[in-house]
Short mmCIF file of C-alpha atoms in Angstrom, two decimals:
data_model
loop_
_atom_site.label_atom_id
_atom_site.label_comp_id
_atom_site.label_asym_id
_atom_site.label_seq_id
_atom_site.Cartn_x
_atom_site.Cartn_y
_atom_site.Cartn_z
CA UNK A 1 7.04 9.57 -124.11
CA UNK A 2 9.45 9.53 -120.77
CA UNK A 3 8.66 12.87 -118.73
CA UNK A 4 11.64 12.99 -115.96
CA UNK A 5 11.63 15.99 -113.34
CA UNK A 6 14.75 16.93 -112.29
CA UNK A 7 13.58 19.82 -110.70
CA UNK A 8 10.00 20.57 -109.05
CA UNK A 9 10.53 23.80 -106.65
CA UNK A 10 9.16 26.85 -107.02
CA UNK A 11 11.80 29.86 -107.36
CA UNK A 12 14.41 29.26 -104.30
CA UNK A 13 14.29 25.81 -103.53
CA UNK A 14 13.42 23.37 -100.68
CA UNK A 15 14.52 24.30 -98.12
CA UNK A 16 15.00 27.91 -98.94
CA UNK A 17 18.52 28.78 -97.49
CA UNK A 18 17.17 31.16 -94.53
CA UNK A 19 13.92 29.84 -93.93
CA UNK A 20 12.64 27.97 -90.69
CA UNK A 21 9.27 27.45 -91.74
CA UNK A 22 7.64 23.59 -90.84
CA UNK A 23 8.15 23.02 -94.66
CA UNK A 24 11.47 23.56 -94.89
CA UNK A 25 12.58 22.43 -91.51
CA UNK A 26 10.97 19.41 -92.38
CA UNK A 27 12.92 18.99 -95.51
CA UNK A 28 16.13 19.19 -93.60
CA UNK A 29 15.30 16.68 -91.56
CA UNK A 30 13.68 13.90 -93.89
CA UNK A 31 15.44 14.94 -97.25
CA UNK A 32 13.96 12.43 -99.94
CA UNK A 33 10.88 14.22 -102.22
CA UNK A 34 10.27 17.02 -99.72
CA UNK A 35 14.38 17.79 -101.13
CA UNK A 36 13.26 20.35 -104.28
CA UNK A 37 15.02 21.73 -106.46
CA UNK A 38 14.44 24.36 -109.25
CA UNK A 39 12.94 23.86 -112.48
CA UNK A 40 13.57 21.36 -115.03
CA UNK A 41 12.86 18.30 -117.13
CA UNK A 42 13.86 16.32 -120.13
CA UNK A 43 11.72 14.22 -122.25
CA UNK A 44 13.32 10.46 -123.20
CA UNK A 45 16.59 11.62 -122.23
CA UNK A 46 16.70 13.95 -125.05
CA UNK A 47 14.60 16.73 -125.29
CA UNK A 48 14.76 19.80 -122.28
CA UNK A 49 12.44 21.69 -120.71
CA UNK A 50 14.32 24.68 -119.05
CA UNK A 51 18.00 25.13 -117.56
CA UNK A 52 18.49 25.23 -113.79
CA UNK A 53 20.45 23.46 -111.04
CA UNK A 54 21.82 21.62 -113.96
CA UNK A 55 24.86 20.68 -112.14
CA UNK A 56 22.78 19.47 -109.28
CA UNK A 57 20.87 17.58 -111.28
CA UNK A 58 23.41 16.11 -112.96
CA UNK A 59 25.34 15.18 -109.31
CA UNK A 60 22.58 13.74 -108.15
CA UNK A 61 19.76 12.55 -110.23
CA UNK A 62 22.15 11.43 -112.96
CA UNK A 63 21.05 14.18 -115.92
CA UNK A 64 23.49 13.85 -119.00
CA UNK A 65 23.46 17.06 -120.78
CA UNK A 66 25.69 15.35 -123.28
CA UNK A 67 22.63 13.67 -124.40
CA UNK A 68 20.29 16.78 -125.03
CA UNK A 69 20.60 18.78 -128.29
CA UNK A 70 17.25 20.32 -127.79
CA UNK A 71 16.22 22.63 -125.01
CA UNK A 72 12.90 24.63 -124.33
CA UNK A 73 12.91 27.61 -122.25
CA UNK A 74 9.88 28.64 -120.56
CA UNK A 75 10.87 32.32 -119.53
CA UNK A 76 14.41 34.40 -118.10
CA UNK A 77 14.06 34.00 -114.55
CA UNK A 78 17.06 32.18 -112.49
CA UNK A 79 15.17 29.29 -111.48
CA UNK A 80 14.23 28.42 -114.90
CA UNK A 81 16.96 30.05 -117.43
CA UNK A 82 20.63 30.08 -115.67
CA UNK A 83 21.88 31.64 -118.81
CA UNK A 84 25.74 32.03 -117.70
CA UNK A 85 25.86 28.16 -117.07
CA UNK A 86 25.02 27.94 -120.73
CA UNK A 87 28.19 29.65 -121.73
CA UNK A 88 30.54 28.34 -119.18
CA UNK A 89 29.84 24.74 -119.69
CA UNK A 90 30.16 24.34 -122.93
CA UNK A 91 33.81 23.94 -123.18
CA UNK A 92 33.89 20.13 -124.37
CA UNK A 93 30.52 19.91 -126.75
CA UNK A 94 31.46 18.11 -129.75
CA UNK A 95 27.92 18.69 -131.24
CA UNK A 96 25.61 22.11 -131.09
CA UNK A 97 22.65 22.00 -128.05
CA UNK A 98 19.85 24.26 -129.67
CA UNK A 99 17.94 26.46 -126.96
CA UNK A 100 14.23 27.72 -127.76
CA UNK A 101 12.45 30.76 -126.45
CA UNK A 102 10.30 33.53 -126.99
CA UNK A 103 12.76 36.93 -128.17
CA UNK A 104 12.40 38.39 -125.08
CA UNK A 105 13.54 35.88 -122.68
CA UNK A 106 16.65 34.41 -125.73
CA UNK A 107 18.30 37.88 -126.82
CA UNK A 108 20.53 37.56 -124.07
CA UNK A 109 22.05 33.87 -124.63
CA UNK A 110 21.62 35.36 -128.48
CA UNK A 111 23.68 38.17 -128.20
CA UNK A 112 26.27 36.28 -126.02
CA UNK A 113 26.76 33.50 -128.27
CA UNK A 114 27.17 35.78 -131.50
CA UNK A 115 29.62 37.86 -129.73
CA UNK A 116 31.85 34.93 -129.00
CA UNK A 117 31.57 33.69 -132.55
CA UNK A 118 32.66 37.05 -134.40
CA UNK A 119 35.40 36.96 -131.30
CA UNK A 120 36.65 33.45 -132.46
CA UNK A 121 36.29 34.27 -136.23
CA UNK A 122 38.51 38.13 -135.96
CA UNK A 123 40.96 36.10 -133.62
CA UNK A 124 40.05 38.72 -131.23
CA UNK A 125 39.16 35.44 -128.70
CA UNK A 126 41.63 32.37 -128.61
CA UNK A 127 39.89 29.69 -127.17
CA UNK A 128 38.52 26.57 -128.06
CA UNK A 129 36.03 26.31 -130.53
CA UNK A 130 33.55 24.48 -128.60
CA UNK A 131 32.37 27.47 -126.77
CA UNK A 132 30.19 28.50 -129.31
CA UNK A 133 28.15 25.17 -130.63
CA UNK A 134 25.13 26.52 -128.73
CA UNK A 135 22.39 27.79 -131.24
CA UNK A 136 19.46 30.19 -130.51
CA UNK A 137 15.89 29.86 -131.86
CA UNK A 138 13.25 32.22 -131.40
CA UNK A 139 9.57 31.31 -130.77
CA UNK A 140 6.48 32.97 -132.34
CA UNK A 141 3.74 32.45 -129.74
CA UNK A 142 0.51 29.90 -131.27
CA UNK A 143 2.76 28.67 -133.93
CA UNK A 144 3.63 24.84 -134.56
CA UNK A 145 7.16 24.20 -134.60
CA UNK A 146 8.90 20.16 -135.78
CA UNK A 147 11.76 20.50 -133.25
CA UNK A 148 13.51 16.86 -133.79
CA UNK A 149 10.61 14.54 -133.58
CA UNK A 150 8.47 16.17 -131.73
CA UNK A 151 5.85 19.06 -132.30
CA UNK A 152 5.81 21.97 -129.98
CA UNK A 153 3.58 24.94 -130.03
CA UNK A 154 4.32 27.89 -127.41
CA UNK A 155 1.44 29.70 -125.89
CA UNK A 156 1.78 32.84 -123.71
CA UNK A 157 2.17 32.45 -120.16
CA UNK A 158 0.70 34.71 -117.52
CA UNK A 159 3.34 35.67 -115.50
CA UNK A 160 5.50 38.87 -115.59
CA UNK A 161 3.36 40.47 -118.16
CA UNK A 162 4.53 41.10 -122.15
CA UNK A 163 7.93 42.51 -121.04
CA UNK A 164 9.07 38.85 -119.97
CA UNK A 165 7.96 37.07 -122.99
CA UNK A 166 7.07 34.02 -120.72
CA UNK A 167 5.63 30.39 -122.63
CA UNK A 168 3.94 27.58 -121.34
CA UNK A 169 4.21 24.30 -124.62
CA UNK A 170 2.16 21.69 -125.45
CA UNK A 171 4.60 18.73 -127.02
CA UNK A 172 3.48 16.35 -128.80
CA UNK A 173 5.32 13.03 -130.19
CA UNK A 174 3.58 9.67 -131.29
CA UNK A 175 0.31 10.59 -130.90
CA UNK A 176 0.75 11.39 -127.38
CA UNK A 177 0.29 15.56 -126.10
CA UNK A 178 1.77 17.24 -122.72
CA UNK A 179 0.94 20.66 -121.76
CA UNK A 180 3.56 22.00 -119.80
CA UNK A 181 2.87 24.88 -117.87
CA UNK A 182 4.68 26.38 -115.17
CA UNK A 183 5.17 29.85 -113.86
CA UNK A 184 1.54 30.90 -114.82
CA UNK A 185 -1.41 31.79 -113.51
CA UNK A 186 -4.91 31.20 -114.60
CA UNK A 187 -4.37 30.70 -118.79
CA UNK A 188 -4.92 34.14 -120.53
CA UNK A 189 -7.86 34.37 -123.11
CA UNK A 190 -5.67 34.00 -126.38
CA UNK A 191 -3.80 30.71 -124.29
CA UNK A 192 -7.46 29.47 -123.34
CA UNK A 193 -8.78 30.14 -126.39
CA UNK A 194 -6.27 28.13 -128.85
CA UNK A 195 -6.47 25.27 -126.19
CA UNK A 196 -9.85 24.73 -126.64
CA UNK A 197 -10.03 24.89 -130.51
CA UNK A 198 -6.77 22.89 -130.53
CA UNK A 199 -8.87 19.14 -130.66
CA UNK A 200 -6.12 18.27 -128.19
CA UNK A 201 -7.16 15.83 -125.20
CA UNK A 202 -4.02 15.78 -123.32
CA UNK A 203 -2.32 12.86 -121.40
CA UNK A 204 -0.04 14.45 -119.34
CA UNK A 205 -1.09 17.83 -118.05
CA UNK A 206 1.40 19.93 -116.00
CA UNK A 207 1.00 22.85 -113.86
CA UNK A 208 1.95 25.37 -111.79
CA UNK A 209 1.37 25.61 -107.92
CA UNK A 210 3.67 27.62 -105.90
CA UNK A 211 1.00 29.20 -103.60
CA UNK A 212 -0.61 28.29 -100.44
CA UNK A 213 -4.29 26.75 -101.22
CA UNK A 214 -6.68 29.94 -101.11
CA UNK A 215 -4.38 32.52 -100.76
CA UNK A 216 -3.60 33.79 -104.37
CA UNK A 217 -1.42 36.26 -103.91
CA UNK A 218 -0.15 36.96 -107.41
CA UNK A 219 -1.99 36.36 -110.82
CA UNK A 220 1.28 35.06 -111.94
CA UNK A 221 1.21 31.64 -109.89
CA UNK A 222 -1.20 28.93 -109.18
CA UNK A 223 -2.58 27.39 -106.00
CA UNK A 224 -4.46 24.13 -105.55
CA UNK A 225 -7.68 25.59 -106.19
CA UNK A 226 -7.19 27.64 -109.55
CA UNK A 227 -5.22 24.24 -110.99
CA UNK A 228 -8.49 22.20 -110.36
CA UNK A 229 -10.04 25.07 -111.93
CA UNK A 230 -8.12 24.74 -115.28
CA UNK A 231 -8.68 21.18 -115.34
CA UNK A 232 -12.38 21.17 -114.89
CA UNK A 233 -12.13 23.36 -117.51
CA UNK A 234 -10.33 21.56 -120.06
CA UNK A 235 -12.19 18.73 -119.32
CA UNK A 236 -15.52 20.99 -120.30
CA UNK A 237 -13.68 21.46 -123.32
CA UNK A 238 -12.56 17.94 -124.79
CA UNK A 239 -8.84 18.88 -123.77
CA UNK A 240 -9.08 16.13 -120.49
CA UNK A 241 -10.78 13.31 -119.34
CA UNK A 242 -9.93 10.76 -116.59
CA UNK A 243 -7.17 9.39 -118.29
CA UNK A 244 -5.90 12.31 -118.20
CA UNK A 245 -1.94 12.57 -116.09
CA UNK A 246 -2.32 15.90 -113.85
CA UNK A 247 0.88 16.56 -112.17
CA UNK A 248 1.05 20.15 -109.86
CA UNK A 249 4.89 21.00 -109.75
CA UNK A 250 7.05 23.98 -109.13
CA UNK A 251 5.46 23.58 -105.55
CA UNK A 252 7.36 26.04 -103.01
CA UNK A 253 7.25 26.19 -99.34
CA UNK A 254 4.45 28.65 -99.45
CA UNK A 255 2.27 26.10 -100.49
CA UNK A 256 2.80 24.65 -96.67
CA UNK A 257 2.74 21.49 -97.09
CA UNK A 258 5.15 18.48 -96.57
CA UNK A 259 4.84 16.59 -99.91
CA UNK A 260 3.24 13.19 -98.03
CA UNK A 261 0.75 15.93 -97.12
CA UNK A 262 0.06 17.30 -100.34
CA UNK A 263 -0.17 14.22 -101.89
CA UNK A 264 -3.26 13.04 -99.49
CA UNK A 265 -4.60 16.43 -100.39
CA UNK A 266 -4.83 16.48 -103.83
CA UNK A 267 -5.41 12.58 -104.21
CA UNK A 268 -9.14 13.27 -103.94
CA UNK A 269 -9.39 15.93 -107.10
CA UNK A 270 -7.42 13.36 -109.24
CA UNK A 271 -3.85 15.16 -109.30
CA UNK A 272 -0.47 13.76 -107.96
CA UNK A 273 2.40 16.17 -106.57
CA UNK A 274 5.78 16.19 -108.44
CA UNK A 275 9.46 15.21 -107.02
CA UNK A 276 12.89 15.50 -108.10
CA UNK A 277 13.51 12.32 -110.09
CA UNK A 278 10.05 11.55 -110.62
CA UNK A 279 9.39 9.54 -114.58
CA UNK A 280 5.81 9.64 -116.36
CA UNK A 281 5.78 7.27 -118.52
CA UNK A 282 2.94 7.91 -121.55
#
């Protein structure tokens, strides 16, 4: 398995677009990995993980949507899920992309894309067809789903509470297992729990850390601190070991650090800092 970042910010970005901070200011000057932007990845050029600054990515990094049919959504907020730029750039798909989600965060895109195909079908709409090859699939949470060739199993995310709906995955393809989770905090019980009975030992583990080390200001984030805390605990559990990949990503500027800095930080508790256009190769 390939694991590509396009994005690695936390919600608005390095540099945010007001901010002066020393993180930020920084960024402006030196551009290069302390440049983030928001959320998203794609596995061997195929397979997505979430849907923002898509057009950025593709500008810049070289992302080729045209090659994705499969797309995981973690949960419906902007920096992950830009759910318009679904609808308005599919003029030209020859193909359907398939996008994955709990109910919650996919009625939405759902509802949206139904609409447009009983608009097409009445003759109500007169546009191109294409519009509408975009298909929605719900997610039961601590199911196993075959999605292509891979195996993907959503597990509830803390962040934003039931109403949101939010996932974190483990993926899994040729023996090898990723646990992506961003936007959540310390894993609830059930999320814990089916983790450690799981028998997975991961070799790519992914988390969150948008907050400034020790200052945990929400329950829906991570910091330094409680990342190395769910490590130490999977490794307790048989679910990491040293060969275990631990990358900390959707970093924003509250975590206050340049990324040279947080990389000399976190060097010494075995975990690397993500950038835009970084590749993991398992």
């Amino acid at each position: 398995m390939k694991i590509k970042y396009y994005g690695t910010s936390a919600g608005a970005g390095i540099p945010e677009i007001f901010c002066s901070c020393r993180v930020c200011e920084y960024a402006r000057l030196h551009k290069g990995k302390d440049y983030r932007t928001r959320s998203q990845a794609v596995i061997d050029d195929t397979f997505g993980i979430d849907y923002s600054d898509v057009f950025q990515h593709s500008l810049h990094y070289g992302l080729d949507m045209r090659k994705i049919k499969h797309v995981l959504i973690t949960h419906d907020h902007y920096d992950h899920f830009m759910k318009a730029d679904i609808m308005s750039r599919a003029v030209g798909m020859t193909e359907p992309i398939n996008f994955y989600f709990s109910e919650k965060t996919g009625m939405w895109l759902a509802n949206s894309v139904q609409a447009r195909k009983e608009a097409f079908a009445s003759g109500a709409r007169k546009c191109n067809g294409n519009e509408v090859l975009v298909e929605t699939h719900f997610l039961e949470k601590l199911q196993r789903y075959d999605i292509a060739s891979y195996t993907v199993i959503p597990l509830p995310a803390r962040h934003g509470g039931d109403a949101l709906g939010a996932y974190i995955y483990i993926i899994q393809k040729d023996g090898k297992s990723v646990l992506w989770a961003h936007d959540t905090g310390k894993f609830l019980d059930e999320t814990h729990d089916f983790i450690k009975n799981s028998g997975i030992t991961f070799d790519l583990i992914s988390l969150d850390c948008t907050l400034k080390r020790g200052e945990q200001i929400t329950q829906g984030h991570m910091d330094v601190d409680w990342c190395k805390e769910m490590v130490d605990i999977m490794k307790s559990n048989g679910n990491a070991n040293d060969k275990t990949i631990v990358v900390l990503s959707h970093i924003g500027h509250l975590v206050e650090r340049t990324h040279e800095e947080l990389e000399a930080e976190i060097a010494p508790l075995g975990m690397i800092p993500a950038f835009d256009g970084m590749e993991v190769v398992l």
